[in-house]
Coordinates of C-alpha atoms in Angstrom, one line a residue:
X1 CA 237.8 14.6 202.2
X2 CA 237.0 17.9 203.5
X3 CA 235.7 17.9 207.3
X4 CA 233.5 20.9 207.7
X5 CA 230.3 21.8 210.1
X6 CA 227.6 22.4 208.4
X7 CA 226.0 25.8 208.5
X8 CA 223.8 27.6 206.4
X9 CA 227.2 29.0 205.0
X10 CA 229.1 25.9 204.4
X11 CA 226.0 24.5 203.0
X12 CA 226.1 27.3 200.4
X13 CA 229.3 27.3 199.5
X14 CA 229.1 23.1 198.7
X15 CA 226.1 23.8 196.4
X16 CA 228.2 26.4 194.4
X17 CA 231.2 23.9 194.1
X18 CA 229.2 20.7 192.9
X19 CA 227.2 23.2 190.6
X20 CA 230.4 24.0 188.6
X21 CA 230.4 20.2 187.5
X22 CA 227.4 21.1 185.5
X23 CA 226.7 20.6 182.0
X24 CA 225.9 23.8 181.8
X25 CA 229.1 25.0 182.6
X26 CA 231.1 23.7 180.0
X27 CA 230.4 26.6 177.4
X28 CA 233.4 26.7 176.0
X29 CA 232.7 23.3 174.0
X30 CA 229.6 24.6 173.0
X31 CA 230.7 25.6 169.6
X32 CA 232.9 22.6 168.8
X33 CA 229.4 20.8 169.6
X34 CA 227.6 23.0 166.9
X35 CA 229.8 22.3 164.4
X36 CA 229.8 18.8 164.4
X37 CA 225.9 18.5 164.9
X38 CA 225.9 21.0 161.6
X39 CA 228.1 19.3 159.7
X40 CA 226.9 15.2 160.4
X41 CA 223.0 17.4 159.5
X42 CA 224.4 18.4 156.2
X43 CA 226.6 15.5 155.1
X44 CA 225.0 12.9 156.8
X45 CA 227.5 9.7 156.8
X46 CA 230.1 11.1 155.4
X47 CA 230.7 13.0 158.2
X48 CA 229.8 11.0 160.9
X49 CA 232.7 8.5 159.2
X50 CA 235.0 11.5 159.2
X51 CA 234.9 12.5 162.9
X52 CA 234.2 8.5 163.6
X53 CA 238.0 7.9 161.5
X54 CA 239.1 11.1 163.5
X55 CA 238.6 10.5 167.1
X56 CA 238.2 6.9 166.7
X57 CA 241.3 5.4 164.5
X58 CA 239.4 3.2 162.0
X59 CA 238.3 3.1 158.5
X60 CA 234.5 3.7 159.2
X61 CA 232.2 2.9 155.8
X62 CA 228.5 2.1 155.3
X63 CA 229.3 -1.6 155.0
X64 CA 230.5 -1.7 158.6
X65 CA 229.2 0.8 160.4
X66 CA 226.4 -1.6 161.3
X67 CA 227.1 -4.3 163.8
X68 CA 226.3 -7.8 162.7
X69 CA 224.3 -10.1 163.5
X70 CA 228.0 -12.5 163.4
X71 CA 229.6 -10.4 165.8
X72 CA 226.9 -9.8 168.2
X73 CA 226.7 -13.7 168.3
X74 CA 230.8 -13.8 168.6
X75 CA 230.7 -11.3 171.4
X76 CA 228.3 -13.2 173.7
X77 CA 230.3 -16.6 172.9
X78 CA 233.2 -14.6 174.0
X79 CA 231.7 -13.8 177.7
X80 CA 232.1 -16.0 180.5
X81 CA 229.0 -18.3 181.3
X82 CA 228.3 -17.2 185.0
X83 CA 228.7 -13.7 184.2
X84 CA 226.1 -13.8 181.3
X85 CA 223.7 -15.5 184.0
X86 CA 224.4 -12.4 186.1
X87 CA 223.4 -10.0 183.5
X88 CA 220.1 -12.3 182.4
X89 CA 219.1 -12.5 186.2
X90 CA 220.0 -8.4 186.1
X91 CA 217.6 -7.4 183.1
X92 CA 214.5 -10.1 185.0
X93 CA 214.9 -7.9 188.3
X94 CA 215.0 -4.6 185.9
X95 CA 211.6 -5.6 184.0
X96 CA 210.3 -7.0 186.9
X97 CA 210.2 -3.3 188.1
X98 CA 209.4 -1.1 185.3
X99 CA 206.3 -3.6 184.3
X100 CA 204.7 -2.1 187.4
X101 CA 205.5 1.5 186.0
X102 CA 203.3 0.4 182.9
X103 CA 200.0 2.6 182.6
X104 CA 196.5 2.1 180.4
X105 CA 194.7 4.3 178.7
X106 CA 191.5 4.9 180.4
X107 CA 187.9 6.9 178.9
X108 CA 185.6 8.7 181.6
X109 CA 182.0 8.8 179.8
X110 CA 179.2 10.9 181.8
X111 CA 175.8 11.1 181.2
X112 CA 175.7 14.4 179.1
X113 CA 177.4 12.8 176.5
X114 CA 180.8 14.2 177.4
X115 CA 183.5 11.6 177.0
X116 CA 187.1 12.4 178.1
X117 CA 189.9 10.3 178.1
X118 CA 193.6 10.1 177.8
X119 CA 195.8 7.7 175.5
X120 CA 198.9 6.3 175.9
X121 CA 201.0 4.9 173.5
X122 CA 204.5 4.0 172.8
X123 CA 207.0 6.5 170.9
X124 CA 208.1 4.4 167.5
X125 CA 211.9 5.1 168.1
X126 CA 214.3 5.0 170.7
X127 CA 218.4 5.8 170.8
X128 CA 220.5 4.7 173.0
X129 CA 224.1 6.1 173.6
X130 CA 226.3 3.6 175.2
X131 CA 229.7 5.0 176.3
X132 CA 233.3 3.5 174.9
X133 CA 236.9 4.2 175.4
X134 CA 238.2 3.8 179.2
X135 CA 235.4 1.8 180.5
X136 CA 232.6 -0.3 179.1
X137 CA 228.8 -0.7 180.9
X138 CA 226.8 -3.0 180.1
X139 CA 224.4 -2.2 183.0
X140 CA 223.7 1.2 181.3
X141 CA 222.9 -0.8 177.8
X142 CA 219.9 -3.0 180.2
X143 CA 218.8 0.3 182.1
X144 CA 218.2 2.2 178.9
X145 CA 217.1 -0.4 176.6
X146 CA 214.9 -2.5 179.0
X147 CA 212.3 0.5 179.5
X148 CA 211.8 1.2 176.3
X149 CA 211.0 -2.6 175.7
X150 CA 208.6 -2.6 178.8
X151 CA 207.1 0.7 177.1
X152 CA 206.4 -1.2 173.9
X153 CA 208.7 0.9 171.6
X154 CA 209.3 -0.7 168.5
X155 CA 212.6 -0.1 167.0
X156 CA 215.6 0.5 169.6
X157 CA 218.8 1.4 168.2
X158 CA 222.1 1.9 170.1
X159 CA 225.4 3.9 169.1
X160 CA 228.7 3.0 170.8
X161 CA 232.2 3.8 169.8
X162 CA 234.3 1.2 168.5
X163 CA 238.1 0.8 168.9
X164 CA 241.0 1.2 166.3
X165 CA 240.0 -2.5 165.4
X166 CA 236.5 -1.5 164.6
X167 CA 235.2 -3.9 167.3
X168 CA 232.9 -2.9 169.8
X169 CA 233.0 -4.1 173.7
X170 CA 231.9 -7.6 174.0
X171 CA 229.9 -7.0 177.1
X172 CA 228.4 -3.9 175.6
X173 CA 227.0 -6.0 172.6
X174 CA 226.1 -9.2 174.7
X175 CA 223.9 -7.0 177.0
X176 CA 222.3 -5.7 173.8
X177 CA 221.4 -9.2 172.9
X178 CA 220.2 -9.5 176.1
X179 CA 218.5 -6.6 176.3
X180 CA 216.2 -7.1 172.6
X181 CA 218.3 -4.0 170.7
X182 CA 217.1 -4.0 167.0
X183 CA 220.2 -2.4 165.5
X184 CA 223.5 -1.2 167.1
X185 CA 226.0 1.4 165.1
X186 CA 229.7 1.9 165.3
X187 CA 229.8 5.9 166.3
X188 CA 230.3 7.5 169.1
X189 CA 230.7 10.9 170.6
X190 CA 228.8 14.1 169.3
X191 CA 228.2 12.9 165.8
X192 CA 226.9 10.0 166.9
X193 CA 224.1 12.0 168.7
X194 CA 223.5 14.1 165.9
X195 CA 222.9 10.9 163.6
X196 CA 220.3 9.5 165.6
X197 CA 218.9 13.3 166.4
X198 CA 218.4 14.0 162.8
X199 CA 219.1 10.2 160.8
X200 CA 221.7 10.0 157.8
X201 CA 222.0 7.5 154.7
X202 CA 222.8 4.4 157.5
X203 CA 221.9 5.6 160.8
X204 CA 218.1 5.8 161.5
X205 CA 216.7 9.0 163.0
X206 CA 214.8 8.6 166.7
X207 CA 212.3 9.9 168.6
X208 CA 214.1 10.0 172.1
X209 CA 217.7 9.9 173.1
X210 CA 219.0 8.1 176.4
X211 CA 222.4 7.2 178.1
X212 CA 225.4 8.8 179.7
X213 CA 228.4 10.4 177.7
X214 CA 231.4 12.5 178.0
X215 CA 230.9 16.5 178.0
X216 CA 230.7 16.5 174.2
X217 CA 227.6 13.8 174.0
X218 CA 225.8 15.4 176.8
X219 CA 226.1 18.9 174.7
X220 CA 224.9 17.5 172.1
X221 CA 221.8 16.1 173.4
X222 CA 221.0 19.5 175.0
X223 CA 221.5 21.0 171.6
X224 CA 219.6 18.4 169.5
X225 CA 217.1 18.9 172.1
X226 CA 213.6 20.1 170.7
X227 CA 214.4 18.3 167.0
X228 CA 214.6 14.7 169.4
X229 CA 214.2 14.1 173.0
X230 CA 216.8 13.3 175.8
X231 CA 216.4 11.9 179.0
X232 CA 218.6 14.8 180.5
X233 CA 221.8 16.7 180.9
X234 CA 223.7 13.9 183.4
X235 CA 226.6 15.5 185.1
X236 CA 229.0 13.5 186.9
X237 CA 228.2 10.8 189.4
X238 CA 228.0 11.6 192.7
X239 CA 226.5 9.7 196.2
X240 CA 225.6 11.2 199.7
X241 CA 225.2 9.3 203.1
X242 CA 223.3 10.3 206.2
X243 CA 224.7 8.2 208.8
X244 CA 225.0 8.4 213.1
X245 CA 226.7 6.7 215.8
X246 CA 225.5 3.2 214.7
X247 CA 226.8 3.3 211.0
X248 CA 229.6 1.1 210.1
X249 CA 232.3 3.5 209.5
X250 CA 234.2 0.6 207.0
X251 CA 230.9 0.2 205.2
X252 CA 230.3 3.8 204.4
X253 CA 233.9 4.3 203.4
X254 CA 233.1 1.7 200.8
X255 CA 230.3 3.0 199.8
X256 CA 231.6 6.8 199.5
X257 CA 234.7 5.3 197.7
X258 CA 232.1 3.2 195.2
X259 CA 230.9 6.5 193.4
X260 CA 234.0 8.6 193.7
X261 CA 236.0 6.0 191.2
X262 CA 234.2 6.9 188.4
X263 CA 236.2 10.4 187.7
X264 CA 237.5 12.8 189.2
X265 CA 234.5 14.9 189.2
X266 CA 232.5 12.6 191.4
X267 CA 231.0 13.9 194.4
X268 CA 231.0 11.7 197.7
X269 CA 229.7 13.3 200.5
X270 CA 228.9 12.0 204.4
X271 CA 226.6 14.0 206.3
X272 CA 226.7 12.7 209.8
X273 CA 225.9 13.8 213.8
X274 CA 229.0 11.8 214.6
X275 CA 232.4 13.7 214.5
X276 CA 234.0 10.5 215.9
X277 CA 232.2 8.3 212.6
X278 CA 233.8 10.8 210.1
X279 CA 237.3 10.1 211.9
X280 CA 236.6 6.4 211.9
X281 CA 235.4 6.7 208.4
X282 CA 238.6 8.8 207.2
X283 CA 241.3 6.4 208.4
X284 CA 238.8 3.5 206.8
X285 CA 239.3 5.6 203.5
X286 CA 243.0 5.4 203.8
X287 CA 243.1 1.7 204.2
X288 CA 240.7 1.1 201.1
X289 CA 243.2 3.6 199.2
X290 CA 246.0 1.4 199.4
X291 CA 244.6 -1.7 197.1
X292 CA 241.8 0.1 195.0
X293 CA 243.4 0.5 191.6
X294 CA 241.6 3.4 191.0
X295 CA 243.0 5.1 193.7
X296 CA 244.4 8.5 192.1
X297 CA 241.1 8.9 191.0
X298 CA 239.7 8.8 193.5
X299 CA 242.1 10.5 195.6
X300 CA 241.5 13.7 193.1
X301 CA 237.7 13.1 193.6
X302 CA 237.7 13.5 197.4
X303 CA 239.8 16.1 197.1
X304 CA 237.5 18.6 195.0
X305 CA 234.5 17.4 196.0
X306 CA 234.4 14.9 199.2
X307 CA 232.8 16.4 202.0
X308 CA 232.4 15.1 205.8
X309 CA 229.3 17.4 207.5
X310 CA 229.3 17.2 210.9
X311 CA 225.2 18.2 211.6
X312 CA 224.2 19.3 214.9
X313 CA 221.2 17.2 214.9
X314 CA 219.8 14.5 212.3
X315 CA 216.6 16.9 210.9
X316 CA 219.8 19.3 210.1
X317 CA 221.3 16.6 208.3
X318 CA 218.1 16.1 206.0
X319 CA 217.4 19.5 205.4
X320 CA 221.2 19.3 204.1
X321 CA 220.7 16.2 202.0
X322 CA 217.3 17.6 200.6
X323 CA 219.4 20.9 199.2
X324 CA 221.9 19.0 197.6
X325 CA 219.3 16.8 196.3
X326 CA 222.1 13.7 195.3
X327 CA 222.0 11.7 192.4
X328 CA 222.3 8.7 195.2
X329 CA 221.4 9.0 199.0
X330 CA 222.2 5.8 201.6
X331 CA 220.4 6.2 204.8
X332 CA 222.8 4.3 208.1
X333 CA 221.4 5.2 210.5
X334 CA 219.4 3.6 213.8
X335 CA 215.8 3.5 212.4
X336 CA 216.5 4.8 208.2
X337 CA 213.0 4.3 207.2
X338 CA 211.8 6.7 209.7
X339 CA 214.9 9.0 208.4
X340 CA 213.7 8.2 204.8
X341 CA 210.4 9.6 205.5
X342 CA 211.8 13.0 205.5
X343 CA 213.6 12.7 202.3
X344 CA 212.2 14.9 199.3
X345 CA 215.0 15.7 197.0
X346 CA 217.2 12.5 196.1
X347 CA 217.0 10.0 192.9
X348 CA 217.4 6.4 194.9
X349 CA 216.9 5.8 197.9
X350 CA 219.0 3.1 199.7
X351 CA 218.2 2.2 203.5
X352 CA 220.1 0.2 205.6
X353 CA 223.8 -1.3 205.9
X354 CA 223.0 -3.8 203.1
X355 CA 221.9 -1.7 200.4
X356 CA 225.0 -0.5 199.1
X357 CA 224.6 1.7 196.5
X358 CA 226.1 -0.5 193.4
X359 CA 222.7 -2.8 194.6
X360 CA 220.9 -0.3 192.3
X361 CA 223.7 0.3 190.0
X362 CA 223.2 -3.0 188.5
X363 CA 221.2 -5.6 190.3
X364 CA 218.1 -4.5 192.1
X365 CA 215.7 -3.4 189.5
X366 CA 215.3 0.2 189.8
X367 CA 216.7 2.5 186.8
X368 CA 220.4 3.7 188.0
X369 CA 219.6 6.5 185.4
X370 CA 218.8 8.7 188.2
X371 CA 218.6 13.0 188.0
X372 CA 222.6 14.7 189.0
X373 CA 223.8 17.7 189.2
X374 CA 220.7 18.9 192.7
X375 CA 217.9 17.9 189.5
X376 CA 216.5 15.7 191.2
X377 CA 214.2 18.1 193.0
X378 CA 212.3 18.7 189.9
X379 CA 213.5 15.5 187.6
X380 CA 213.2 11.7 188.2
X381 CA 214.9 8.6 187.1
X382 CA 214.4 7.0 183.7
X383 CA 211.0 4.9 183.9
X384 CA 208.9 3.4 181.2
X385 CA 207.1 6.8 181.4
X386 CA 209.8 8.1 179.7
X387 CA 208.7 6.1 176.4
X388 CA 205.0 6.8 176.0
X389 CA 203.7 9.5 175.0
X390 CA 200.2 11.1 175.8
X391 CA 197.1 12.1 174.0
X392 CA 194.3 13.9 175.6
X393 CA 190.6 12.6 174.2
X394 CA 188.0 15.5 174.1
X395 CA 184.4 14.5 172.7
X396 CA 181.4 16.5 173.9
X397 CA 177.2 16.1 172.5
X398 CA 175.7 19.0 171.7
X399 CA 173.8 19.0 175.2
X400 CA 176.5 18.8 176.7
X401 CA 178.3 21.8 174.8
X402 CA 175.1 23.6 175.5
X403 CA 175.1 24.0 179.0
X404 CA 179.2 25.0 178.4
X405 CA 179.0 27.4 175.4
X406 CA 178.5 30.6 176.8
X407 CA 181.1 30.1 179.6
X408 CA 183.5 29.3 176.7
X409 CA 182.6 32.0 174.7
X410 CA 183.3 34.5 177.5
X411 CA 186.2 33.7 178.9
X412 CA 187.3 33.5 175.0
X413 CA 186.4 37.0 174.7
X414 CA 188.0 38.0 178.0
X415 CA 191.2 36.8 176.4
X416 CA 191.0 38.9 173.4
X417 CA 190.2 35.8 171.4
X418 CA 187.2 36.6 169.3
X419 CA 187.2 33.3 167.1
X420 CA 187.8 31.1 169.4
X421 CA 184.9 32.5 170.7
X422 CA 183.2 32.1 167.6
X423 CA 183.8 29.0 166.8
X424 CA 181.8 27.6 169.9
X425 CA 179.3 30.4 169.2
X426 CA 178.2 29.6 165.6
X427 CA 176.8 26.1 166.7
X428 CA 174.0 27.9 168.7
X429 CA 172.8 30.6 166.1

């Protein structure tokens, strides 16, 4: 990890280097994205098999594309006891939460006859994208798919890559089960975006798209964006800690380490007041590195983009951590709630030395599908909001649009709008 002192300057220059990690940076693809999104909207299954026989290594067909119900049941045979009791007592703290995110439509009546309301129902269709190849997370399938239940959607579909054997994670499919998926499909990547963006002859089409994915299925869902919706553009993982003199420098070495083994475009960054901390937490580092397996990884993540900030003074350390606006922010300090207070730009929130970050990633209850990338001063993490959609209810009596219709018709007018303005006006002739 770089040690730097944070200035205005340094500040800068670390916002322009985690913003190259961006989505939106990756324009190159763009095309290669196109294409395949054209091609699986014109062909339908016969290309998604192609690219899924392609990338994937396995004869693909509309007979077993589909997972079935016998080898969703295999899968969670195949899983240990204690560790499905882990992910059952996972997805009870996870709807726990998101029930209280659950909102009613409500009807404001007044005594002119106006009636105003808003309704709020759930979309019909949800996708989710569950990542293969290196790793598998079952976490992400409960995080994505657990919402969307809470929400009331009706049909939930996932898409996950199999392997050359055509069989698909057995934790992946057992937290499905868990989770209440209706249907899960063997494709992956881009096409398997554009299938559920658009539908083909086997793969239903959705209303909204969720979950993480390499570069090529986050292009895609910004370009399918508009015909379906997303949840966002996630760019690689990253965590930030605020800590002082009192932090334990072991425990926020592990937690620094915790997000920068997931690639090695994580971001792990310590802001702290303590110079002597950062030291302690460096050689700490160095000790973890020699029995984490994914040490090179991690090693080339702290490299590009691990940062110790020494702050003058603790309110220079939260104006930091609010520009960077982190996917994940742990608080270590003397009194964090009073720290947390100042905190406007971060998507979780963890205070105090036993709140390690992975307690959201897969235990607490709160979404870990949380905004990257500095978003998360104007985006939020994945809710049950993110599954209802909104109507507005408009009714008015015609004593009611009395007293309103010539202040409609004029600022109709004033807009250029002459039928608007007649529409109100030929009520009253």
């Amino acid at each position: 990890m770089q040690k730097i002192k944070l200035t205005a300057k340094t500040q800068q220059d670390i916002l322009n280097n985690l913003l190259e990690r961006s989505p939106g940076s990756y324009g190159k693809y763009e095309s290669v994205v196109a294409d395949i999104i054209a091609n699986v909207r014109e062909k339908g299954d016969e290309a998604v098999f192609d690219y899924t026989t392609q990338f994937d290594k396995w004869n693909i067909n509309a007979d077993n594309v589909r997972v079935t119900r016998a080898e969703i049941e295999e899968a969670f045979a195949s899983i240990d006891s204690e560790f499905i009791r882990v992910m059952q007592d996972s997805a009870a703290n996870i709807i726990a939460f998101h029930e209280k995110q659950r909102r009613n439509s409500w009807i404001d009546t007044r005594t002119d006859g106006t009636i105003l309301g808003q309704r709020i129902l759930p979309i019909a269709a949800s996708g989710i994208y569950v990542p293969g190849g290196k790793a598998a997370y079952p976490s992400s399938v409960l995080m994505n798919a657990i919402p969307a239940k809470v929400a009331g959607v009706k049909k939930i579909i996932m898409t996950t890559p199999a392997g050359p054997d055509g069989k698909v994670n057995p934790g992946t499919l057992a937290a499905a089960k868990i989770a209440g998926i209706d249907e899960i499909y063997k494709v992956g990547g881009a096409q398997a975006i554009a299938a559920m963006a658009f539908g083909t002859e086997s793969i239903p089409k959705v209303d909204k798209i969720t979950g993480p994915g390499n570069i090529f299925v986050a292009l895609a869902k910004k370009a399918c964006f508009g015909h379906v919706s997303i949840d966002s553009i996630a760019g690689p993982s990253e965590i930030l800690v605020i800590a002082d003199e009192t932090a334990n420098p072991r425990y926020v070495a592990a937690d620094l380490l915790s997000q920068a083994e997931h690639d090695e475009l994580a971001s792990a960054i310590l802001i702290t007041t303590s110079e002597t901390l950062a030291d302690q937490v460096t050689a700490q580092i160095e000790g973890f590195l020699q029995t984490l397996p994914r040490a090179n990884i991690i090693r080339k993540s702290l490299e590009n983009y691990g940062y110790q900030l020494i702050a003058d003074t603790m309110e220079d350390a939260v104006s930091a951590a609010n520009a960077i606006a982190s996917e994940h922010l742990e608080i270590l300090t003397k009194d964090p709630y009073e720290v947390m207070t100042k905190i406007e730009n971060a998507g979780a929130i963890f205070m105090g030395e036993y709140s390690s970050e992975p307690l959201g990633d897969y235990y607490a209850g709160p979404n870990h599908i949380l905004p990257t990338n500095g978003t998360a001063k104007f985006f939020s993490p994945l809710s049950v909001d993110d599954f209802v959609k909104k109507t507005s209810l408009i009714s008015y009596s015609r004593k009611a649009l009395e007293e309103a219709h010539k202040d409609i018709e004029l600022f109709a007018e004033r807009e250029g709008l002459s039928a608007h303005a007649n529409s109100i006006r030929v009520r009253f002739e």
